[in-house]
C-alpha positions as MATLAB code, in Angstrom:
seq = 'XXXXXXXXXXXXXXXXXXXXXXXXXXXXXXXXXXXXXXXXXXXXXXXXXXXXXXXXXXXXXXXXXXXXXXXXXXXXXXXXXXXXXXXXXXXXXXXXXXXXXXXXXXXXXXXXXXXXXXXXXXXXXXXXXXXXXXXXXXXXXXXXXXXXXXXXXXXXXXXXXXXXXXXXXXXXXXXXXXXXXXXXXXXXXXXXXXXXXXXXXXXXXXXXXX';
ca = [
     111.462   77.381  157.765;
     108.587   77.877  155.324;
     109.364   78.013  151.636;
     108.586   81.223  149.778;
     108.702   82.017  146.087;
     110.078   85.217  144.622;
     106.793   87.004  145.222;
     107.111   86.333  148.957;
     104.119   83.990  149.094;
     104.176   80.900  151.304;
     102.718   77.723  149.793;
     101.521   74.824  151.865;
     100.267   71.322  151.224;
      97.816   70.269  153.935;
      99.362   66.804  154.132;
     103.072   67.399  153.543;
     103.692   70.964  154.722;
     105.752   73.623  152.954;
     106.154   73.299  149.188;
     109.470   74.107  147.435;
     109.141   76.533  144.489;
     109.775   73.863  141.859;
     106.788   71.851  143.142;
     104.415   74.801  143.394;
     101.993   73.367  140.850;
      98.479   71.965  141.048;
      97.430   68.720  139.420;
      95.394   70.317  136.622;
      98.265   72.712  135.999;
     100.804   69.925  135.504;
      98.619   68.170  132.946;
      97.713   71.385  131.087;
     101.302   72.640  130.959;
     102.340   69.214  129.685;
      99.833   69.605  126.840;
     101.049   73.115  126.008;
     104.720   72.146  125.996;
     103.978   69.094  123.855;
     101.965   71.298  121.510;
     104.857   73.764  121.215;
     107.203   70.931  120.260;
     104.644   69.784  117.702;
     104.461   73.282  116.211;
     108.260   73.552  116.031;
     108.475   70.119  114.420;
     105.784   71.093  111.915;
     107.626   74.290  110.988;
     110.857   72.314  110.565;
     109.208   69.751  108.275;
     107.471   72.433  106.216;
     110.433   74.764  105.788;
     112.074   72.823  102.956;
     108.883   73.042  100.882;
     108.341   76.822  101.140;
     108.569   78.641   97.795;
     107.790   82.255   98.711;
     110.579   84.192  100.455;
     108.054   86.258  102.438;
     106.458   83.126  103.868;
     109.896   81.704  104.648;
     110.732   84.875  106.577;
     107.505   84.593  108.576;
     108.154   80.921  109.294;
     111.735   81.543  110.478;
     110.827   84.510  112.695;
     107.914   82.651  114.244;
     109.987   79.508  114.758;
     112.643   81.420  116.691;
     110.038   83.193  118.826;
     108.096   80.007  119.587;
     111.334   78.250  120.523;
     112.301   81.047  122.911;
     108.834   80.993  124.494;
     109.019   77.231  124.861;
     112.351   77.494  126.699;
     111.037   80.267  128.973;
     107.882   78.286  129.761;
     109.859   75.129  130.449;
     112.304   76.917  132.747;
     109.701   78.586  134.948;
     107.632   75.378  135.051;
     110.627   73.348  136.257;
     111.887   75.954  138.729;
     108.640   77.573  139.829;
     110.387   80.943  139.703;
     110.992   83.823  137.293;
     112.791   82.702  134.115;
     116.323   83.936  133.454;
     115.099   85.573  130.238;
     112.063   87.892  130.259;
     109.047   87.254  128.077;
     108.799   89.237  124.845;
     106.009   90.527  122.600;
     105.865   89.207  119.045;
     105.886   91.925  116.388;
     104.907   91.193  112.807;
     106.598   93.079  109.965;
     103.628   93.747  107.704;
     100.557   95.956  107.772;
      97.068   94.893  108.781;
      95.018   95.637  105.669;
      92.576   92.899  104.643;
      91.077   92.500  101.192;
      87.357   91.731  101.497;
      85.229   89.760   99.075;
      85.351   86.403   97.326;
      86.847   85.377   94.009;
      86.360   81.942   92.405;
      88.982   79.358   93.380;
      89.458   75.649   92.913;
      87.763   73.524   95.621;
      90.183   72.462   98.338;
      90.919   68.801   98.952;
      93.483   66.746  100.902;
      96.929   66.203   99.413;
      97.582   62.937   97.633;
     101.396   63.221   97.817;
     104.114   65.418   99.304;
     104.825   66.831   95.851;
     101.483   68.660   95.982;
     102.479   70.829   98.962;
     102.092   74.530   98.193;
     102.622   77.763  100.104;
      98.853   77.885  100.584;
      98.941   74.498  102.299;
     102.016   75.406  104.371;
     100.589   78.703  105.595;
      97.331   76.935  106.436;
      99.149   74.390  108.600;
     101.094   77.180  110.312;
      97.884   79.082  111.014;
      96.192   76.005  112.462;
      99.176   75.376  114.755;
      99.321   78.860  116.291;
      95.530   79.113  116.625;
      95.550   75.823  118.508;
      98.353   77.123  120.736;
      96.349   80.261  121.582;
      93.396   78.171  122.754;
      95.531   75.701  124.703;
      97.500   78.412  126.508;
      94.396   80.420  127.389;
      92.690   77.334  128.837;
      95.848   76.279  130.680;
      96.354   79.739  132.209;
      92.945   79.429  133.866;
      94.071   76.279  135.690;
      97.609   77.340  136.650;
      98.271   78.038  140.334;
     101.938   79.016  140.105;
     101.927   82.823  139.640;
     105.029   82.930  137.419;
     103.901   80.166  135.069;
     100.430   81.710  134.909;
     101.885   85.081  133.892;
     104.180   83.543  131.270;
     101.313   81.593  129.699;
      98.919   84.556  129.856;
     101.540   86.790  128.214;
     102.010   84.186  125.489;
      98.378   84.171  124.323;
      98.560   87.611  122.619;
     101.733   86.459  120.865;
      99.899   83.466  119.399;
      97.112   85.789  118.293;
      99.620   88.126  116.636;
     101.314   85.253  114.804;
      97.960   83.925  113.602;
      97.025   87.408  112.412;
     100.318   87.717  110.535;
      99.753   84.423  108.738;
      96.119   85.229  107.920;
      97.133   88.592  106.417;
      99.747   86.820  104.284;
      97.140   84.285  103.161;
      94.586   86.983  102.441;
      97.047   88.926  100.272;
      97.567   85.819   98.135;
      93.833   84.961   98.093;
      94.389   81.789  100.115;
      92.200   83.152  102.919;
      89.253   85.099  101.555;
      87.049   87.201  103.801;
      83.392   87.665  102.853;
      81.373   90.569  104.210;
      77.714   90.959  105.056;
      75.612   93.324  103.015;
      76.107   96.846  104.370;
      72.495   97.080  105.556;
      72.803   93.805  107.466;
      76.176   94.790  108.885;
      74.848   98.166  110.037;
      71.866   96.519  111.707;
      74.130   94.078  113.560;
      76.498   96.861  114.630;
      73.613   98.964  115.988;
      71.812   96.130  117.771;
      73.414   97.017  121.134;
      73.400  100.135  123.284;
      75.797  101.272  126.048;
      75.046  100.197  129.610;
      73.755  102.987  131.855;
      74.201  103.721  135.546;
      76.064  101.608  138.085;
      75.260   98.866  140.539;
      75.336  101.316  143.475;
      71.825  102.338  142.431;
      70.519   98.793  142.715;
      68.031   98.230  145.538;
      69.098   95.871  148.324;
];
């Protein structure tokens, strides 16, 4: 009897025959998922190490909420990767608690430089490390999803990318509010010229000559 996954698809290996759901993975997929899962552990470990140094209660709340969400996503990803089937817990969408208003413009700040000791760790440094971790995860998961053959794992990873983006946005808004992450703007004339440098596409390809 041929093996089928929950979507009713039959998977075959040309040399060995029918593939059980838990082995329904391509070679590139296995390596890429390994990188993503290792990266998720690294992010969780980073959040754990940083937590004791957080001073601002708002940042601590962001860190704890993101940690719990990342941990849940890690467990869901691991389960569907090991079983090849739908996870027992559905994927969720991350929701940040704050608004999305950015403050534009630059104010003078001290030049940034690497820490010389753990005692120098600040909320600016912590939020920067958090932002780097979730931005890296977004890139890794997007690249991995393009190589995944298992339909369930592909969906779980694809659904996870917007969550990484949302978490990165939440951290960047927090940083911007505290002037850790400043956002310059172009001159209005330059910005307007860039915004108006494209026009809508017209027609459709049915009018193309053959």
